[in-house]
Amino acid sequence: MTAERTATLDDVAKAAGVSRATASRVVTGQGPASRHARDRVAAAVAALGYVPDAAARALVTRTGTRLAIAVIGHTAAVLDDPYVGRVLTTAAHVAAEREVGVSLHWLPLNDPGSLARLADGRGLGGLVVVNPTRPALETVPRNLRGRVVAIGVGARDVPSFDVDNRAGTEGVVRHLVRTGRRRIAMVTGPAWLPCGDRAVEAYRQVLHDSGGEPRVVPGDFTAVRGARAAAEIMARWPDTDAVFALSDLTALGVLDGLHALGVQVPGDVAVAGFDDIAFAGLSRPALTTSTHPVEEIATAAAQAVLDRHNTGRATFFPSRLVVRDSA
Amino acid sequence: MTAERTATLDDVAKAAGVSRATASRVVTGQGPASRHARDRVAAAVAALGYVPDAAARALVTRTGTRLAIAVIGHTAAVLDDPYVGRVLTTAAHVAAEREVGVSLHWLPLNDPGSLARLADGRGLGGLVVVNPTRPALETVPRNLRGRVVAIGVGARDVPSFDVDNRAGTEGVVRHLVRTGRRRIAMVTGPAWLPCGDRAVEAYRQVLHDSGGEPRVVPGDFTAVRGARAAAEIMARWPDTDAVFALSDLTALGVLDGLHALGVQVPGDVAVAGFDDIAFAGLSRPALTTSTHPVEEIATAAAQAVLDRHNTGRATFFPSRLVVRDSA
DNA sequence: CTGTTAGCGCTTTCAC
DNA sequence: GTGAAAGCGCTAACAG
């Protein structure tokens, strides 16, 4: 009943009656091993509750023991975004099951060296780049190829995982059109963020199909910017009857800005967001939006690098319209 | 200019003209070393840009390479709480500077074995227990003593870091009293969570001093519970003129529940929360609350275990009243 | 105070 | 297919 020293590979080998080398081959799944050896080792592993020592393995394979999450942005404040918190929480949970840790890093936009500097520190098992730009992805060192994925746009050698914001945006904007709105404005994400482009294209397309004129205002995913954007939109196009923001946070800001202007929502102007964050249901009026399965995306991304999956070049996760009161 | 193999301790020793053992002593700061040796090694470290290999060090010291964040709760859903995301984000950032990773674990309430199971996995460098109960803290294995801290209540051998919710609650409730409220209800945190007790005591004290009767309803830090609690409070004590919730999320739910009942805020009933989350300023009416410096707390906790600080038994971080529209 | 000597637990040639 | 042997980079006794 006393907690004995945790089993080592030597113990497993001894118990299975094979050499440590053979036990290693079986455990890692690399290299040849007879059916017989395989079975005996597997049995011993189960019996002893053997778990490989990550540090020892990392030491010899130089493969690292840490999953780094690197978030690109203008300032280190991007790390405070609740979105990053959700990605990190999920990744840390997935990593924990494999006895690996996660670290968080800010990658300054337009600092090509920063990714390389991060990557050549030892101890890096894998890398998830959040919100990358295409140039940034070019700076991924070769020795990390195969252990890097992106959440956002990808690149050759860097598989990507992201929400299907094209279809999601289509769903939201079509809903707006279906409910009689025609003069629909959009608050986008930051201009440098390429993964928002798909959504803007979708917005333009739906507007084009329904005979509307695009009214695009740049955003930055913050609520403050949303409030300001609302004022800009109403000043520039006073007859606007709907605002779609590519982020719930921004949409909540729009709600605020419109309220300050004395504009009724959804009476005068409908408002819709994107993400379906926890607070979307708590605003007044409750926010109509489209889901963003952050946890699913982060799980897939973390698993891909930790398990060295060969996923496709780009994986998109569906977004679902959630109609509440604001549109 | 080509990135050469990153320097090893042997390289440092050679460059400094000392043995590897001496170099190790200087680098770790453990064990004796002459002034001369210290200087030469330090110079070599700087010149070569030497960074110790965490895996190798962990292997020999059996000290682990991972900082585990363990959150206690009824279900694994506690991991989804934005609060946990903020703690984790901060810890991962602090850990990243030291080349260590962070992993996230759920510790079921009333499962005494779970902490021990977590702790005897190899590779554990340190442990931060979030929202612990006192019995849970008793199960911390001896071999981890000195590398465990708590966010919430602590114990002997487990230093704690937490917001000063006693003073914070006093501030909020006194504000309520000062603005003419007398029949003040409180929605608490979960009953099993001991660190909320200080706040309840403070609430009772202020009420006692101002001649009010306590009206306490148990909460669980969720918005859904807040809405329900609002209904319960107004049914049980219809003349209630203020509600204080020990969590902004819950307070937002109270706002919602009151709205559904047709109760005006702050006209009929004032509402105040605790935490000052990002959305506190975006609700309608904007939420009056008291700050919770989660990032500061998590930074201190992570540093304490990573740097083996000897902090005091309990450290409290001040909370500051933020008056908005709801109270 | 310093250097020599053993390993930590694991993977990986390289002969057999 | 399998085992013996050689380390990965580091710390910790233990003599000097």
PDB file of C-alpha atoms in Angstrom, chain B residues 27-184:
ATOM      1  CA  VAL B  27      25.126  28.412 -12.369  1.00  0.00           C
ATOM      2  CA  THR B  28      22.765  26.913  -9.827  1.00  0.00           C
ATOM      3  CA  GLY B  29      24.075  29.060  -6.995  1.00  0.00           C
ATOM      4  CA  GLN B  30      24.253  25.958  -4.823  1.00  0.00           C
ATOM      5  CA  GLY B  31      27.490  24.994  -3.162  1.00  0.00           C
ATOM      6  CA  PRO B  32      30.729  26.866  -2.682  1.00  0.00           C
ATOM      7  CA  ALA B  33      32.653  28.695  -5.375  1.00  0.00           C
ATOM      8  CA  SER B  34      35.496  31.185  -5.219  1.00  0.00           C
ATOM      9  CA  ARG B  35      34.989  34.737  -6.276  1.00  0.00           C
ATOM     10  CA  HIS B  36      37.330  34.090  -9.178  1.00  0.00           C
ATOM     11  CA  ALA B  37      35.514  31.018 -10.439  1.00  0.00           C
ATOM     12  CA  ARG B  38      32.202  32.740 -10.092  1.00  0.00           C
ATOM     13  CA  ASP B  39      33.311  35.612 -12.284  1.00  0.00           C
ATOM     14  CA  ARG B  40      34.876  33.474 -14.978  1.00  0.00           C
ATOM     15  CA  VAL B  41      31.835  31.223 -15.225  1.00  0.00           C
ATOM     16  CA  ALA B  42      29.449  34.133 -15.279  1.00  0.00           C
ATOM     17  CA  ALA B  43      31.434  35.649 -18.122  1.00  0.00           C
ATOM     18  CA  ALA B  44      31.402  32.405 -20.068  1.00  0.00           C
ATOM     19  CA  VAL B  45      27.662  32.002 -19.549  1.00  0.00           C
ATOM     20  CA  ALA B  46      27.094  35.475 -20.903  1.00  0.00           C
ATOM     21  CA  ALA B  47      29.470  35.025 -23.802  1.00  0.00           C
ATOM     22  CA  LEU B  48      27.983  31.732 -24.917  1.00  0.00           C
ATOM     23  CA  GLY B  49      24.403  32.640 -24.157  1.00  0.00           C
ATOM     24  CA  TYR B  50      24.164  29.514 -22.079  1.00  0.00           C
ATOM     25  CA  VAL B  51      20.748  28.362 -20.927  1.00  0.00           C
ATOM     26  CA  PRO B  52      20.499  25.247 -18.764  1.00  0.00           C
ATOM     27  CA  ASP B  53      18.641  22.337 -20.281  1.00  0.00           C
ATOM     28  CA  ALA B  54      15.541  21.942 -18.212  1.00  0.00           C
ATOM     29  CA  ALA B  55      15.062  18.308 -19.145  1.00  0.00           C
ATOM     30  CA  ALA B  56      18.547  17.270 -18.114  1.00  0.00           C
ATOM     31  CA  ARG B  57      18.275  19.146 -14.886  1.00  0.00           C
ATOM     32  CA  ALA B  58      14.869  17.693 -14.132  1.00  0.00           C
ATOM     33  CA  LEU B  59      16.135  14.207 -14.865  1.00  0.00           C
ATOM     34  CA  VAL B  60      18.842  14.308 -12.278  1.00  0.00           C
ATOM     35  CA  THR B  61      17.190  16.413  -9.608  1.00  0.00           C
ATOM     36  CA  ARG B  62      13.899  14.556  -9.999  1.00  0.00           C
ATOM     37  CA  THR B  63      12.422  17.983  -9.633  1.00  0.00           C
ATOM     38  CA  GLY B  64      10.113  17.992 -12.559  1.00  0.00           C
ATOM     39  CA  THR B  65       9.677  20.283 -15.439  1.00  0.00           C
ATOM     40  CA  ARG B  66       6.045  21.210 -15.142  1.00  0.00           C
ATOM     41  CA  LEU B  67       3.982  23.541 -13.013  1.00  0.00           C
ATOM     42  CA  ALA B  68       0.604  21.985 -12.373  1.00  0.00           C
ATOM     43  CA  ILE B  69      -2.457  24.116 -11.768  1.00  0.00           C
ATOM     44  CA  ALA B  70      -5.111  22.071 -10.007  1.00  0.00           C
ATOM     45  CA  VAL B  71      -8.603  23.435  -9.662  1.00  0.00           C
ATOM     46  CA  ILE B  72     -10.962  21.957  -7.132  1.00  0.00           C
ATOM     47  CA  GLY B  73     -14.635  21.681  -7.941  1.00  0.00           C
ATOM     48  CA  HIS B  74     -17.637  19.460  -8.306  1.00  0.00           C
ATOM     49  CA  THR B  75     -17.239  18.902 -12.033  1.00  0.00           C
ATOM     50  CA  ALA B  76     -14.607  19.372 -14.691  1.00  0.00           C
ATOM     51  CA  ALA B  77     -16.630  22.371 -15.829  1.00  0.00           C
ATOM     52  CA  VAL B  78     -14.783  24.488 -13.278  1.00  0.00           C
ATOM     53  CA  LEU B  79     -11.931  24.502 -15.757  1.00  0.00           C
ATOM     54  CA  ASP B  80     -14.054  26.530 -18.154  1.00  0.00           C
ATOM     55  CA  ASP B  81     -14.498  29.374 -15.716  1.00  0.00           C
ATOM     56  CA  PRO B  82     -12.905  32.530 -17.135  1.00  0.00           C
ATOM     57  CA  TYR B  83     -11.282  32.994 -13.760  1.00  0.00           C
ATOM     58  CA  VAL B  84      -9.303  29.822 -14.277  1.00  0.00           C
ATOM     59  CA  GLY B  85      -8.349  31.046 -17.715  1.00  0.00           C
ATOM     60  CA  ARG B  86      -6.884  34.190 -16.225  1.00  0.00           C
ATOM     61  CA  VAL B  87      -4.948  32.298 -13.575  1.00  0.00           C
ATOM     62  CA  LEU B  88      -3.616  29.896 -16.155  1.00  0.00           C
ATOM     63  CA  THR B  89      -2.691  32.596 -18.637  1.00  0.00           C
ATOM     64  CA  THR B  90      -0.719  34.427 -16.017  1.00  0.00           C
ATOM     65  CA  ALA B  91       0.977  31.316 -14.703  1.00  0.00           C
ATOM     66  CA  ALA B  92       1.879  30.165 -18.198  1.00  0.00           C
ATOM     67  CA  HIS B  93       3.425  33.520 -18.890  1.00  0.00           C
ATOM     68  CA  VAL B  94       5.474  33.524 -15.714  1.00  0.00           C
ATOM     69  CA  ALA B  95       6.493  29.929 -16.314  1.00  0.00           C
ATOM     70  CA  ALA B  96       7.502  30.611 -19.899  1.00  0.00           C
ATOM     71  CA  GLU B  97      10.188  33.018 -18.729  1.00  0.00           C
ATOM     72  CA  ARG B  98      11.755  30.131 -16.840  1.00  0.00           C
ATOM     73  CA  GLU B  99      11.379  27.631 -19.668  1.00  0.00           C
ATOM     74  CA  VAL B 100       8.827  25.584 -17.805  1.00  0.00           C
ATOM     75  CA  GLY B 101       5.405  24.528 -18.898  1.00  0.00           C
ATOM     76  CA  VAL B 102       2.092  24.544 -17.126  1.00  0.00           C
ATOM     77  CA  SER B 103      -0.547  21.866 -17.037  1.00  0.00           C
ATOM     78  CA  LEU B 104      -4.154  22.094 -15.935  1.00  0.00           C
ATOM     79  CA  HIS B 105      -5.980  19.563 -13.800  1.00  0.00           C
ATOM     80  CA  TRP B 106      -9.367  19.167 -12.272  1.00  0.00           C
ATOM     81  CA  LEU B 107      -9.452  17.855  -8.710  1.00  0.00           C
ATOM     82  CA  PRO B 108     -12.869  16.441  -7.829  1.00  0.00           C
ATOM     83  CA  LEU B 109     -14.210  17.730  -4.560  1.00  0.00           C
ATOM     84  CA  ASN B 110     -14.171  15.038  -1.867  1.00  0.00           C
ATOM     85  CA  ASP B 111     -11.805  12.775  -3.735  1.00  0.00           C
ATOM     86  CA  PRO B 112      -8.851  12.689  -1.366  1.00  0.00           C
ATOM     87  CA  GLY B 113      -6.847  10.454  -3.670  1.00  0.00           C
ATOM     88  CA  SER B 114      -6.817  12.775  -6.644  1.00  0.00           C
ATOM     89  CA  LEU B 115      -4.224  15.184  -5.329  1.00  0.00           C
ATOM     90  CA  ALA B 116      -1.901  12.398  -4.366  1.00  0.00           C
ATOM     91  CA  ARG B 117      -2.309  10.778  -7.751  1.00  0.00           C
ATOM     92  CA  LEU B 118      -1.468  14.038  -9.450  1.00  0.00           C
ATOM     93  CA  ALA B 119       1.514  14.593  -7.216  1.00  0.00           C
ATOM     94  CA  ASP B 120       3.231  11.271  -7.636  1.00  0.00           C
ATOM     95  CA  GLY B 121       3.349  11.518 -11.353  1.00  0.00           C
ATOM     96  CA  ARG B 122       6.927  12.298 -12.246  1.00  0.00           C
ATOM     97  CA  GLY B 123       7.719  15.542 -13.939  1.00  0.00           C
ATOM     98  CA  LEU B 124       5.910  17.693 -11.441  1.00  0.00           C
ATOM     99  CA  GLY B 125       7.971  20.737 -10.614  1.00  0.00           C
ATOM    100  CA  GLY B 126       5.421  22.513  -8.503  1.00  0.00           C
ATOM    101  CA  LEU B 127       1.761  22.780  -7.751  1.00  0.00           C
ATOM    102  CA  VAL B 128      -0.734  25.599  -7.466  1.00  0.00           C
ATOM    103  CA  VAL B 129      -4.025  24.514  -5.944  1.00  0.00           C
ATOM    104  CA  VAL B 130      -6.909  26.778  -6.830  1.00  0.00           C
ATOM    105  CA  ASN B 131      -9.897  27.065  -4.503  1.00  0.00           C
ATOM    106  CA  PRO B 132      -8.747  24.367  -2.124  1.00  0.00           C
ATOM    107  CA  THR B 133     -10.639  23.057   0.843  1.00  0.00           C
ATOM    108  CA  ARG B 134      -8.742  22.473   4.059  1.00  0.00           C
ATOM    109  CA  PRO B 135      -9.109  18.684   3.947  1.00  0.00           C
ATOM    110  CA  ALA B 136      -7.794  18.658   0.395  1.00  0.00           C
ATOM    111  CA  LEU B 137      -4.686  20.487   1.533  1.00  0.00           C
ATOM    112  CA  GLU B 138      -4.064  17.773   4.089  1.00  0.00           C
ATOM    113  CA  THR B 139      -3.536  15.291   1.274  1.00  0.00           C
ATOM    114  CA  VAL B 140      -0.585  17.142  -0.222  1.00  0.00           C
ATOM    115  CA  PRO B 141       2.235  14.564  -0.224  1.00  0.00           C
ATOM    116  CA  ARG B 142       5.320  15.365   1.848  1.00  0.00           C
ATOM    117  CA  ASN B 143       7.700  15.162  -1.072  1.00  0.00           C
ATOM    118  CA  LEU B 144       5.972  18.178  -2.564  1.00  0.00           C
ATOM    119  CA  ARG B 145       6.160  20.336   0.516  1.00  0.00           C
ATOM    120  CA  GLY B 146       7.811  23.597  -0.332  1.00  0.00           C
ATOM    121  CA  ARG B 147       6.663  23.432  -3.911  1.00  0.00           C
ATOM    122  CA  VAL B 148       2.955  23.877  -3.315  1.00  0.00           C
ATOM    123  CA  VAL B 149       0.961  27.054  -2.896  1.00  0.00           C
ATOM    124  CA  ALA B 150      -2.738  27.756  -2.772  1.00  0.00           C
ATOM    125  CA  ILE B 151      -4.918  30.398  -4.326  1.00  0.00           C
ATOM    126  CA  GLY B 152      -7.666  30.596  -1.744  1.00  0.00           C
ATOM    127  CA  VAL B 153      -7.168  29.299   1.779  1.00  0.00           C
ATOM    128  CA  GLY B 154      -3.808  27.847   2.721  1.00  0.00           C
ATOM    129  CA  ALA B 155      -2.522  25.483   5.361  1.00  0.00           C
ATOM    130  CA  ARG B 156       0.577  24.796   7.335  1.00  0.00           C
ATOM    131  CA  ASP B 157       3.300  24.260   4.722  1.00  0.00           C
ATOM    132  CA  VAL B 158       1.030  25.601   1.989  1.00  0.00           C
ATOM    133  CA  PRO B 159       1.320  29.369   1.643  1.00  0.00           C
ATOM    134  CA  SER B 160      -1.762  31.033   0.264  1.00  0.00           C
ATOM    135  CA  PHE B 161      -2.462  33.973  -1.999  1.00  0.00           C
ATOM    136  CA  ASP B 162      -5.855  35.523  -2.293  1.00  0.00           C
ATOM    137  CA  VAL B 163      -7.812  38.710  -2.701  1.00  0.00           C
ATOM    138  CA  ASP B 164      -8.691  40.450   0.509  1.00  0.00           C
ATOM    139  CA  ASN B 165     -12.365  39.781   0.061  1.00  0.00           C
ATOM    140  CA  ARG B 166     -13.063  40.693   3.652  1.00  0.00           C
ATOM    141  CA  ALA B 167     -12.044  44.310   3.165  1.00  0.00           C
ATOM    142  CA  GLY B 168     -13.459  44.258  -0.363  1.00  0.00           C
ATOM    143  CA  THR B 169     -16.849  43.108   0.873  1.00  0.00           C
ATOM    144  CA  GLU B 170     -16.790  45.683   3.639  1.00  0.00           C
ATOM    145  CA  GLY B 171     -16.149  48.355   1.059  1.00  0.00           C
ATOM    146  CA  VAL B 172     -19.039  47.298  -1.135  1.00  0.00           C
ATOM    147  CA  VAL B 173     -21.562  46.779   1.628  1.00  0.00           C
ATOM    148  CA  ARG B 174     -20.602  50.022   3.336  1.00  0.00           C
ATOM    149  CA  HIS B 175     -21.116  51.778   0.020  1.00  0.00           C
ATOM    150  CA  LEU B 176     -24.585  50.267  -0.116  1.00  0.00           C
ATOM    151  CA  VAL B 177     -25.312  51.461   3.414  1.00  0.00           C
ATOM    152  CA  ARG B 178     -23.889  54.898   2.712  1.00  0.00           C
ATOM    153  CA  THR B 179     -26.212  55.270  -0.271  1.00  0.00           C
ATOM    154  CA  GLY B 180     -29.219  54.564   1.884  1.00  0.00           C
ATOM    155  CA  ARG B 181     -29.736  50.819   1.524  1.00  0.00           C
ATOM    156  CA  ARG B 182     -30.607  48.881   4.653  1.00  0.00           C
ATOM    157  CA  ARG B 183     -32.224  45.632   3.586  1.00  0.00           C
ATOM    158  CA  ILE B 184     -29.242  44.129   1.829  1.00  0.00           C
TER     159      ILE B 184
END
